[in-house]
PDB file of C-alpha atoms in Angstrom:
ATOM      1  CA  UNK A1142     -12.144  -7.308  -6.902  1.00  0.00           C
ATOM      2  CA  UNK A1143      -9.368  -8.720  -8.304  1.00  0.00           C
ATOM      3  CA  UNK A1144      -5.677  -7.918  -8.426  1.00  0.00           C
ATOM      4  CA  UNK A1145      -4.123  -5.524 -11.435  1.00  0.00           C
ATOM      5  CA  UNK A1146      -2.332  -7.592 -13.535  1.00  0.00           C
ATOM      6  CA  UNK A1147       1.617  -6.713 -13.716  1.00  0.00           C
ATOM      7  CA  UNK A1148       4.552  -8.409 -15.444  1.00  0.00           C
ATOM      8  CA  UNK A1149       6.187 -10.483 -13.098  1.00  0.00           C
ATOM      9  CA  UNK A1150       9.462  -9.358 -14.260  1.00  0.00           C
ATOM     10  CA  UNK A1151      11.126  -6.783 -16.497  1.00  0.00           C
ATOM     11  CA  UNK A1152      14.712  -5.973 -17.145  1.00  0.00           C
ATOM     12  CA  UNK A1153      17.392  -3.858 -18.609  1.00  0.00           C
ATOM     13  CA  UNK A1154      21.039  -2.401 -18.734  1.00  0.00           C
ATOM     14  CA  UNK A1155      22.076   0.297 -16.591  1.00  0.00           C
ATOM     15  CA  UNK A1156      21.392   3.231 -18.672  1.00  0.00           C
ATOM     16  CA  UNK A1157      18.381   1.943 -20.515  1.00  0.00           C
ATOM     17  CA  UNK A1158      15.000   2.474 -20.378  1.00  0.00           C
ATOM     18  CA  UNK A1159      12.334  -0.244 -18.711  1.00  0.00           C
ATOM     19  CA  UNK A1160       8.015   0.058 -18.824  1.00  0.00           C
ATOM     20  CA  UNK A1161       6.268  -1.637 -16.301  1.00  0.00           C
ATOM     21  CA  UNK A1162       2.259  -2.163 -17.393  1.00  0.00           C
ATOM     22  CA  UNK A1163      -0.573  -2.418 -15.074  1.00  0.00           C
ATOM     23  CA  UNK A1164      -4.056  -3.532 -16.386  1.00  0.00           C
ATOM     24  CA  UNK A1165      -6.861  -3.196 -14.554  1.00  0.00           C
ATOM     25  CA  UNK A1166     -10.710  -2.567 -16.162  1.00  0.00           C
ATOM     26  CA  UNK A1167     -12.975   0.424 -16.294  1.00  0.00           C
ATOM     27  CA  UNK A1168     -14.046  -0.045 -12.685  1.00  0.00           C
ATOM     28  CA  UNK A1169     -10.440   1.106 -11.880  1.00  0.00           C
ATOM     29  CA  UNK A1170      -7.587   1.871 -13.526  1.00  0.00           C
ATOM     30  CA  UNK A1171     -10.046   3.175 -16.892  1.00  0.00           C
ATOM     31  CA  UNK A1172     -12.186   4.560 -14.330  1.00  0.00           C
ATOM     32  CA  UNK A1173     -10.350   7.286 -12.528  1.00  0.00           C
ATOM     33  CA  UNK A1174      -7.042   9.291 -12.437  1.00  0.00           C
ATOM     34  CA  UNK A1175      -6.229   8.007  -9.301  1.00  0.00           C
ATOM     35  CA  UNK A1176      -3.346   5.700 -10.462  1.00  0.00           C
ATOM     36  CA  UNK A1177       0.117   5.165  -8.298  1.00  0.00           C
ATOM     37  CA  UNK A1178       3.359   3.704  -7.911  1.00  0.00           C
ATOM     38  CA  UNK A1179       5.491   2.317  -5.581  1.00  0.00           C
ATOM     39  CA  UNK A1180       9.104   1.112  -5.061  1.00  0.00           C
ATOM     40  CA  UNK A1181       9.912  -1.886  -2.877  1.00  0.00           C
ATOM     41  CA  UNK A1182      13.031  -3.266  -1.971  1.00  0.00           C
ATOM     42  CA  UNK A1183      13.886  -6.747  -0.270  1.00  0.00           C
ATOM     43  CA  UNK A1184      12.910  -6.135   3.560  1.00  0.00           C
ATOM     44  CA  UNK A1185      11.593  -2.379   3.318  1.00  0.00           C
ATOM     45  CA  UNK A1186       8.208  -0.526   3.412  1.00  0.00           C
ATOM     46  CA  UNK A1187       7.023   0.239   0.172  1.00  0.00           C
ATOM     47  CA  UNK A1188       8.427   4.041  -1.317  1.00  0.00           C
ATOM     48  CA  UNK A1189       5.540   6.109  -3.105  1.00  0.00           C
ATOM     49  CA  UNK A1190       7.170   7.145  -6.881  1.00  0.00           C
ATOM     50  CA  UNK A1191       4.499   8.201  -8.662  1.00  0.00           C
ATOM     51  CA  UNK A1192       0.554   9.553  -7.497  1.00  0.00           C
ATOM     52  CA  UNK A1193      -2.412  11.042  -9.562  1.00  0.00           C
ATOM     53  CA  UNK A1194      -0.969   8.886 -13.083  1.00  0.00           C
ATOM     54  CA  UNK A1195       1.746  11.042 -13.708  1.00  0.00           C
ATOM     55  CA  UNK A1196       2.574  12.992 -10.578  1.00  0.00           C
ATOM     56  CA  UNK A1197       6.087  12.547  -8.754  1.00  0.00           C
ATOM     57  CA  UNK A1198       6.054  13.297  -4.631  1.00  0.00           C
ATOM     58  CA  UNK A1199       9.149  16.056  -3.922  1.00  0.00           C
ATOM     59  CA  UNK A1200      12.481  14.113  -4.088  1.00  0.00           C
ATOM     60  CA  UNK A1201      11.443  11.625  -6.453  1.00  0.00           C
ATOM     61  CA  UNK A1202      13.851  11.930  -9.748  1.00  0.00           C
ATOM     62  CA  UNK A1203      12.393  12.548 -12.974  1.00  0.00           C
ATOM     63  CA  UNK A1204      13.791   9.606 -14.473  1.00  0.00           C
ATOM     64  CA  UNK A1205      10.178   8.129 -12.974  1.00  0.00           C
ATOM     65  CA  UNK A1206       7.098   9.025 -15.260  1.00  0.00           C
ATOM     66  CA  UNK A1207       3.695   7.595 -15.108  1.00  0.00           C
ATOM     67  CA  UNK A1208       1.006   7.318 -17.724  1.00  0.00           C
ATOM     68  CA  UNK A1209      -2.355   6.169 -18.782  1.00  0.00           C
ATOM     69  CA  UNK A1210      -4.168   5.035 -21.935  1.00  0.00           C
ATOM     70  CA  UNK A1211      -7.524   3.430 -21.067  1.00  0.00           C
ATOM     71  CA  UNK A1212      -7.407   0.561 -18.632  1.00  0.00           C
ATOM     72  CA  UNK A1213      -3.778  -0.051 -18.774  1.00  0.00           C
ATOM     73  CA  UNK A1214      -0.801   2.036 -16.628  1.00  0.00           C
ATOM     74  CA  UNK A1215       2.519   2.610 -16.816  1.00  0.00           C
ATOM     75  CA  UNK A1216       5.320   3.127 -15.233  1.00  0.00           C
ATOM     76  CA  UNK A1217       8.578   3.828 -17.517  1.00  0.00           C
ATOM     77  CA  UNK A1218      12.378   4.137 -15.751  1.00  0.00           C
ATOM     78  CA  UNK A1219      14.691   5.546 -18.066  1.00  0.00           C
ATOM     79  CA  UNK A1220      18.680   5.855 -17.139  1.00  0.00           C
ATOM     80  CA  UNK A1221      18.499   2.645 -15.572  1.00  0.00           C
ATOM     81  CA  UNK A1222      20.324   2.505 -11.840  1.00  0.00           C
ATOM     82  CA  UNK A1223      21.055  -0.434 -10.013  1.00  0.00           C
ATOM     83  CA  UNK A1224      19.482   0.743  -6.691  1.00  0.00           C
ATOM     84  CA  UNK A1225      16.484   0.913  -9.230  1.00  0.00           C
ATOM     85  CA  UNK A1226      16.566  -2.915  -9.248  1.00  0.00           C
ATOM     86  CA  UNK A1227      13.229  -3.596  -6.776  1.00  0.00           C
ATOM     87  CA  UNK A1228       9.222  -4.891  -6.878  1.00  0.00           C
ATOM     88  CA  UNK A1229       7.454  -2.271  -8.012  1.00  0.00           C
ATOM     89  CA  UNK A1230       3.251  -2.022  -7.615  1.00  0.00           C
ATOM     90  CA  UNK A1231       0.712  -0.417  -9.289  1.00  0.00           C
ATOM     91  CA  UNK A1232      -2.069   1.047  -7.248  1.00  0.00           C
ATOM     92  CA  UNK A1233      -6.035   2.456  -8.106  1.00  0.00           C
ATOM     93  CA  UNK A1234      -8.908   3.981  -6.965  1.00  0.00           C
ATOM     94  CA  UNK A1235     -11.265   1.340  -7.320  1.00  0.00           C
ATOM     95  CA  UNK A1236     -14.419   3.061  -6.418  1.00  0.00           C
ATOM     96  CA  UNK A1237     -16.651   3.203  -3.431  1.00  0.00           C
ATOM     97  CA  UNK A1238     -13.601   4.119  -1.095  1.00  0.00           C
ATOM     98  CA  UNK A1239     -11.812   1.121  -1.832  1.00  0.00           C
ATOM     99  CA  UNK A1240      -8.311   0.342  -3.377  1.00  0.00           C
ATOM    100  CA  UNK A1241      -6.785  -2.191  -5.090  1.00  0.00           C
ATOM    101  CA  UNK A1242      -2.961  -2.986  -5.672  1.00  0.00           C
ATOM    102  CA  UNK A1243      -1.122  -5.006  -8.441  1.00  0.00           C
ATOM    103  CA  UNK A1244       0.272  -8.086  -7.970  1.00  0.00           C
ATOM    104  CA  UNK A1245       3.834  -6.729  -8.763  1.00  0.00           C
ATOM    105  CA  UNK A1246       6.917  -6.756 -11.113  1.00  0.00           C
ATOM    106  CA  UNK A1247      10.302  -7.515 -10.103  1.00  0.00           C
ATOM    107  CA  UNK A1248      12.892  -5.533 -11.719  1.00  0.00           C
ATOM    108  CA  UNK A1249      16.182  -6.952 -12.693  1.00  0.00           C
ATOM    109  CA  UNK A1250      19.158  -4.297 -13.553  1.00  0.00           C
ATOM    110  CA  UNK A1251      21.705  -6.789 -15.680  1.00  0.00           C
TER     111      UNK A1251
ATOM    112  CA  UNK B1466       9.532  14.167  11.414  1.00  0.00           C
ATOM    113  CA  UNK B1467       6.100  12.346  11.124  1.00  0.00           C
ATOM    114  CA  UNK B1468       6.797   8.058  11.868  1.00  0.00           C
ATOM    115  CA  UNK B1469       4.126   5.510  12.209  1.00  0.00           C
ATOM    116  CA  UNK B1470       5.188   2.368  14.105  1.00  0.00           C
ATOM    117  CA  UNK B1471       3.229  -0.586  14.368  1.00  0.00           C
ATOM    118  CA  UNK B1472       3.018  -2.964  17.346  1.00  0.00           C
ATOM    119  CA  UNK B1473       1.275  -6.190  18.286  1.00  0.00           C
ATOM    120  CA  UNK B1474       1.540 -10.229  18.662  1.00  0.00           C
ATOM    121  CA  UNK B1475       4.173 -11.591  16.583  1.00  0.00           C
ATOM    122  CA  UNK B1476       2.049 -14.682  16.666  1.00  0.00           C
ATOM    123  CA  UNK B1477      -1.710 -15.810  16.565  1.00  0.00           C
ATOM    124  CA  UNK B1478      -3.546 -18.716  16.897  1.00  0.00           C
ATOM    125  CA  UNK B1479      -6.078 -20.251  14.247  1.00  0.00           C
ATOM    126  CA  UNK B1480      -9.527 -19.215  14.853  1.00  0.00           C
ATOM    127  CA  UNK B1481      -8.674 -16.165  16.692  1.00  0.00           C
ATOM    128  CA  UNK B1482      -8.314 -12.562  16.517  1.00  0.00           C
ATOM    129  CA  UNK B1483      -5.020 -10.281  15.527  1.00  0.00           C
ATOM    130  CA  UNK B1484      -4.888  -7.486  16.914  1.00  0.00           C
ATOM    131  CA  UNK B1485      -2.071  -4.207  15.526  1.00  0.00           C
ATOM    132  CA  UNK B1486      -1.981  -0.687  16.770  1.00  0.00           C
ATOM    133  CA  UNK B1487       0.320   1.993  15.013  1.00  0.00           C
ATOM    134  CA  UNK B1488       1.513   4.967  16.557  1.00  0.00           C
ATOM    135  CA  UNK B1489       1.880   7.853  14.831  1.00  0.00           C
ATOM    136  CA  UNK B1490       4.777  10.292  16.295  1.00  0.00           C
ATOM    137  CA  UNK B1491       5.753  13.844  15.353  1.00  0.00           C
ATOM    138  CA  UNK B1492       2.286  14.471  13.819  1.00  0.00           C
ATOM    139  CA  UNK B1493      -1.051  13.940  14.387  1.00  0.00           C
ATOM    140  CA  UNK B1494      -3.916  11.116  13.075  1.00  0.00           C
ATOM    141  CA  UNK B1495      -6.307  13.728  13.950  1.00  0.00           C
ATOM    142  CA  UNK B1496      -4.964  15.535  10.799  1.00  0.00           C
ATOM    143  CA  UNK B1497      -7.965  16.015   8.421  1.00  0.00           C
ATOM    144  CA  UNK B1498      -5.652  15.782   5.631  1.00  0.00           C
ATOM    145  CA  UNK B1499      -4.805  11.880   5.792  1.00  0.00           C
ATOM    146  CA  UNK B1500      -6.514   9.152   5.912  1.00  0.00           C
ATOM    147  CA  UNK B1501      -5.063   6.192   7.823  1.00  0.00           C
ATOM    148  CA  UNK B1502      -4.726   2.455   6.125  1.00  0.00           C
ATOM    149  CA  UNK B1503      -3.108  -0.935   7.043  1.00  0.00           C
ATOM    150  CA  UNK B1504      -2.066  -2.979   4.298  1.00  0.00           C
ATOM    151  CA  UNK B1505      -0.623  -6.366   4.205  1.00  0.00           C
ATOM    152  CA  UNK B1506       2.062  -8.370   2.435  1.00  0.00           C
ATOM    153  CA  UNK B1507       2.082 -12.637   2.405  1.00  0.00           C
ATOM    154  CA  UNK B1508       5.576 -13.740   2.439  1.00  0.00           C
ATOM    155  CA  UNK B1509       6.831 -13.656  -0.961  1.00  0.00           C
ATOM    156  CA  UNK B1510       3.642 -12.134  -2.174  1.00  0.00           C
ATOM    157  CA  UNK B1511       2.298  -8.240  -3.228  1.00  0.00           C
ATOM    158  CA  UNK B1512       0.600  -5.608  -1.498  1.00  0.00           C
ATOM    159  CA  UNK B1513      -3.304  -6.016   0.104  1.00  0.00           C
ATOM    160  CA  UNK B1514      -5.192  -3.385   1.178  1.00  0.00           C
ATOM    161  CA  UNK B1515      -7.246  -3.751   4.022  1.00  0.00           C
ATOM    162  CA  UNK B1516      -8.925  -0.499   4.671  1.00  0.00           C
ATOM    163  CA  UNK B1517      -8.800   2.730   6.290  1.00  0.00           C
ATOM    164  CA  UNK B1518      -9.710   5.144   8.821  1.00  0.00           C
ATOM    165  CA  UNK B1519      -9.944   8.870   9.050  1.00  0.00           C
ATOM    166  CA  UNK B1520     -10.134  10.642  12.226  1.00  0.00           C
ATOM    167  CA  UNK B1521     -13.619  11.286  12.401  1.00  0.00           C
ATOM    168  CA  UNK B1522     -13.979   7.361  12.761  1.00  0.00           C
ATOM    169  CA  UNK B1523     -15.187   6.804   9.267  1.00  0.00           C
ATOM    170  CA  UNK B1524     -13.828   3.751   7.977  1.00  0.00           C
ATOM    171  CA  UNK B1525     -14.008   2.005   4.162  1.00  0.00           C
ATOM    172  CA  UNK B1526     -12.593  -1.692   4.181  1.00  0.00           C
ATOM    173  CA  UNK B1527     -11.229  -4.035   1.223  1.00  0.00           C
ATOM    174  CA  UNK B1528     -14.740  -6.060   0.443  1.00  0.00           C
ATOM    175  CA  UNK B1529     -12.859  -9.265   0.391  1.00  0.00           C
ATOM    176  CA  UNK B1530     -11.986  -8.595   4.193  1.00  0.00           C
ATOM    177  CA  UNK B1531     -14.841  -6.968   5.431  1.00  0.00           C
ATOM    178  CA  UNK B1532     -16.864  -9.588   7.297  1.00  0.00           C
ATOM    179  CA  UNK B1533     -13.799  -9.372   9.556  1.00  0.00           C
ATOM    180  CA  UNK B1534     -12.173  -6.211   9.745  1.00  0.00           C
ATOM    181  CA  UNK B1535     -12.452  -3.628  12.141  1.00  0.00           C
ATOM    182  CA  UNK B1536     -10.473  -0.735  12.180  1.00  0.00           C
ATOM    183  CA  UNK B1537     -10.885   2.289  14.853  1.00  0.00           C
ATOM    184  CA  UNK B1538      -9.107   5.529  16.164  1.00  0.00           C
ATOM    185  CA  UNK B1539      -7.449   6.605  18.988  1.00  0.00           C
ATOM    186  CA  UNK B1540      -6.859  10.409  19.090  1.00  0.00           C
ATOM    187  CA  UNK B1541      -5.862  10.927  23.019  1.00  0.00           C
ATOM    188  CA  UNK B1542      -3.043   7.992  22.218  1.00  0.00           C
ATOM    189  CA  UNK B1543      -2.685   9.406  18.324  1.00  0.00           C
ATOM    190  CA  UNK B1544      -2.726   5.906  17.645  1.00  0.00           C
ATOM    191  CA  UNK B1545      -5.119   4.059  14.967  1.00  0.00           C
ATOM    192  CA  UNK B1546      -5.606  -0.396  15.102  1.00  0.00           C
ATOM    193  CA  UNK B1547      -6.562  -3.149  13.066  1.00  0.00           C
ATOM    194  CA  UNK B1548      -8.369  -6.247  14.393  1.00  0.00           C
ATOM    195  CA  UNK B1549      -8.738  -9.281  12.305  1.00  0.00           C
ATOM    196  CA  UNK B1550     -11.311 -11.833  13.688  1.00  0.00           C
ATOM    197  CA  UNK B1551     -10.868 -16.016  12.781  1.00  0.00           C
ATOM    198  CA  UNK B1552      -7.518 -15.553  11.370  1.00  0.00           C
ATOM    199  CA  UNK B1553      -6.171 -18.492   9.290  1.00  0.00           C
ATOM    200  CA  UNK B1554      -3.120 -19.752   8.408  1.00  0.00           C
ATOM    201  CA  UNK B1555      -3.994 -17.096   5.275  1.00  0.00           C
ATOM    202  CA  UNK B1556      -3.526 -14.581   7.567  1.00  0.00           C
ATOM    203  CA  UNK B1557       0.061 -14.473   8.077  1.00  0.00           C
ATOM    204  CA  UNK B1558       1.931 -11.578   6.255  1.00  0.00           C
ATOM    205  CA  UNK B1559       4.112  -8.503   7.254  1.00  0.00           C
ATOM    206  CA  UNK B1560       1.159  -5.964   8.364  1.00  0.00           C
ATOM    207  CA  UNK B1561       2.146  -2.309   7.555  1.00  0.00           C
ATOM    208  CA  UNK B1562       0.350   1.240   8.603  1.00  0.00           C
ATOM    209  CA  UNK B1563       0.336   3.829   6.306  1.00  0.00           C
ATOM    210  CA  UNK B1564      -0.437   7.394   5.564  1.00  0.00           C
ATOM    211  CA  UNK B1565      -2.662   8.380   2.800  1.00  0.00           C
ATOM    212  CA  UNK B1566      -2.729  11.470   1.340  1.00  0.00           C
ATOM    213  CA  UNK B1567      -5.000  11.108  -1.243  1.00  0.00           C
ATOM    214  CA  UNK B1568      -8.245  11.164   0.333  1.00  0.00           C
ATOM    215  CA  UNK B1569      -8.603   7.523   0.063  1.00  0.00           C
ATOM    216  CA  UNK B1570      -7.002   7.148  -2.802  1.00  0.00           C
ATOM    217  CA  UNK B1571      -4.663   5.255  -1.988  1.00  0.00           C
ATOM    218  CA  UNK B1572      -1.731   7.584  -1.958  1.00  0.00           C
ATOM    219  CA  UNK B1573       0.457   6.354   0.714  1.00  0.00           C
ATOM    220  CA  UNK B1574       3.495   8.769   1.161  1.00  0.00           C
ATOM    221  CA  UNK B1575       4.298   7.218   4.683  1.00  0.00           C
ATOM    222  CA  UNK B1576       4.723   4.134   6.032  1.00  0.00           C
ATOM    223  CA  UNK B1577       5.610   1.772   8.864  1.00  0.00           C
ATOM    224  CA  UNK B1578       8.446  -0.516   9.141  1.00  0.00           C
ATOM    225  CA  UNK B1579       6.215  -3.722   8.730  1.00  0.00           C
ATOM    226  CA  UNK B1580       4.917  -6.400  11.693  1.00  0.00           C
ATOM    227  CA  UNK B1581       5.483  -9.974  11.148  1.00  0.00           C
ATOM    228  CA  UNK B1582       2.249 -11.690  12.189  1.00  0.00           C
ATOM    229  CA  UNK B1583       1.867 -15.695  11.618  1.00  0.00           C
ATOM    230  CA  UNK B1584      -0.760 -17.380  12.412  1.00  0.00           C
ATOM    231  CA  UNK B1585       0.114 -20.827  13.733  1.00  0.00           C
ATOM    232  CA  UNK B1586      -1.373 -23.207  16.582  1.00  0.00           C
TER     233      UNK B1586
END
């Protein structure tokens, strides 16, 4: 198994929109629904943002969407904040009970 | 409010075994709801799984780890462990615990604070 592949960085204005991409293969990300996102910032646990592709856990804002086409997810931040600035990491169901994370994109607010 | 805390060596030698326990407080890990992972971060590096638990004692593990994983359950202490046999310098990372509410699907809504752990003679 190997790592879904991420950006290593993204960026944007406050305000703007960003789309973080997370490629995996059909073993994975193209083979389930079970796709997920999380936040991370310097020196903190990981925050869950997004679950099943598209799903947002109670308390998350909607300005966090997920989507899939194929073997590639995304994660899309529009309104841009600059406590959004963070690693984020994709996540998958990789088949036979395992999981598998992305390497990770750092996200710069400018 | 439901916490997980880890706890173990802050350091390890080469060669030997590391061994983490997280507690879970104001819930229980004998909740057949979650299942119950560790993950791992290198300094300056992503996320790893390494596997999981459920109550029952039924355990799936990241293949690249396996040959040197265990992870078991602890329902009198509601506490769940990792041990990780011949660690290596590779080793070292921050070690979390974390719930997962997606059936293994790696859907982890809570976690620890994180455990330093470097391996180093």
């Amino acid at each position: 198994q190997s790592a879904l592949t991420q950006p290593r960085s993204v960026s944007g204005s406050p305000g703007q929109s960003v789309t973080i991409s997370c490629t995996g293969t059909s073993s994975d990300v193209g083979g389930y629904n079970f796709v997920s996102w999380y936040r991370q910032h310097p020196g903190k646990a990981p925050k869950l943002m997004i679950y099943d592709v598209t799903k947002r856990p109670s308390g998350v804002p909607d300005r966090f969407s997920g989507s899939k086409s194929g073997n590639t997810a995304s994660l899309t931040i529009s309104g841009l904040q600059a406590e959004d600035e963070a690693d984020y990491y994709c996540c998958s169901y990789a088949g036979r009970y395992t999981v598998l994370f992305g390497g990770g994109t750092k996200l710069t607010v400018l | 409010q439901v916490q997980l805390q880890e706890a173990g060596p802050g350091l390890v030698k080469p060669s030997e075994t590391l061994s983490l326990t997280c507690t879970v407080s104001g819930g229980s890990v004998s909740s057949g709801s979650h299942y119950w992972s560790w993950i791992r971060q290198p300094p300056g590096k992503g996320l790893e799984w390494i596997g999981y638990i459920y109550y029952s004692g039924s355990t799936n593990y990241n293949p690249s780890l396996k040959s040197r994983v265990t992870i078991s359950v602890d329902t009198s202490k509601n506490q769940f462990s990792l041990k990780l046999r011949s660690v290596t310098a590779a080793d070292t990372a921050v070690y979390y615990c974390a719930r997962d509410i997606g059936a293994g699907s790696g859907y982890f809504d809570l976690w620890g604070r994180g455990t330093l752990v470097i391996v180093s003679s």
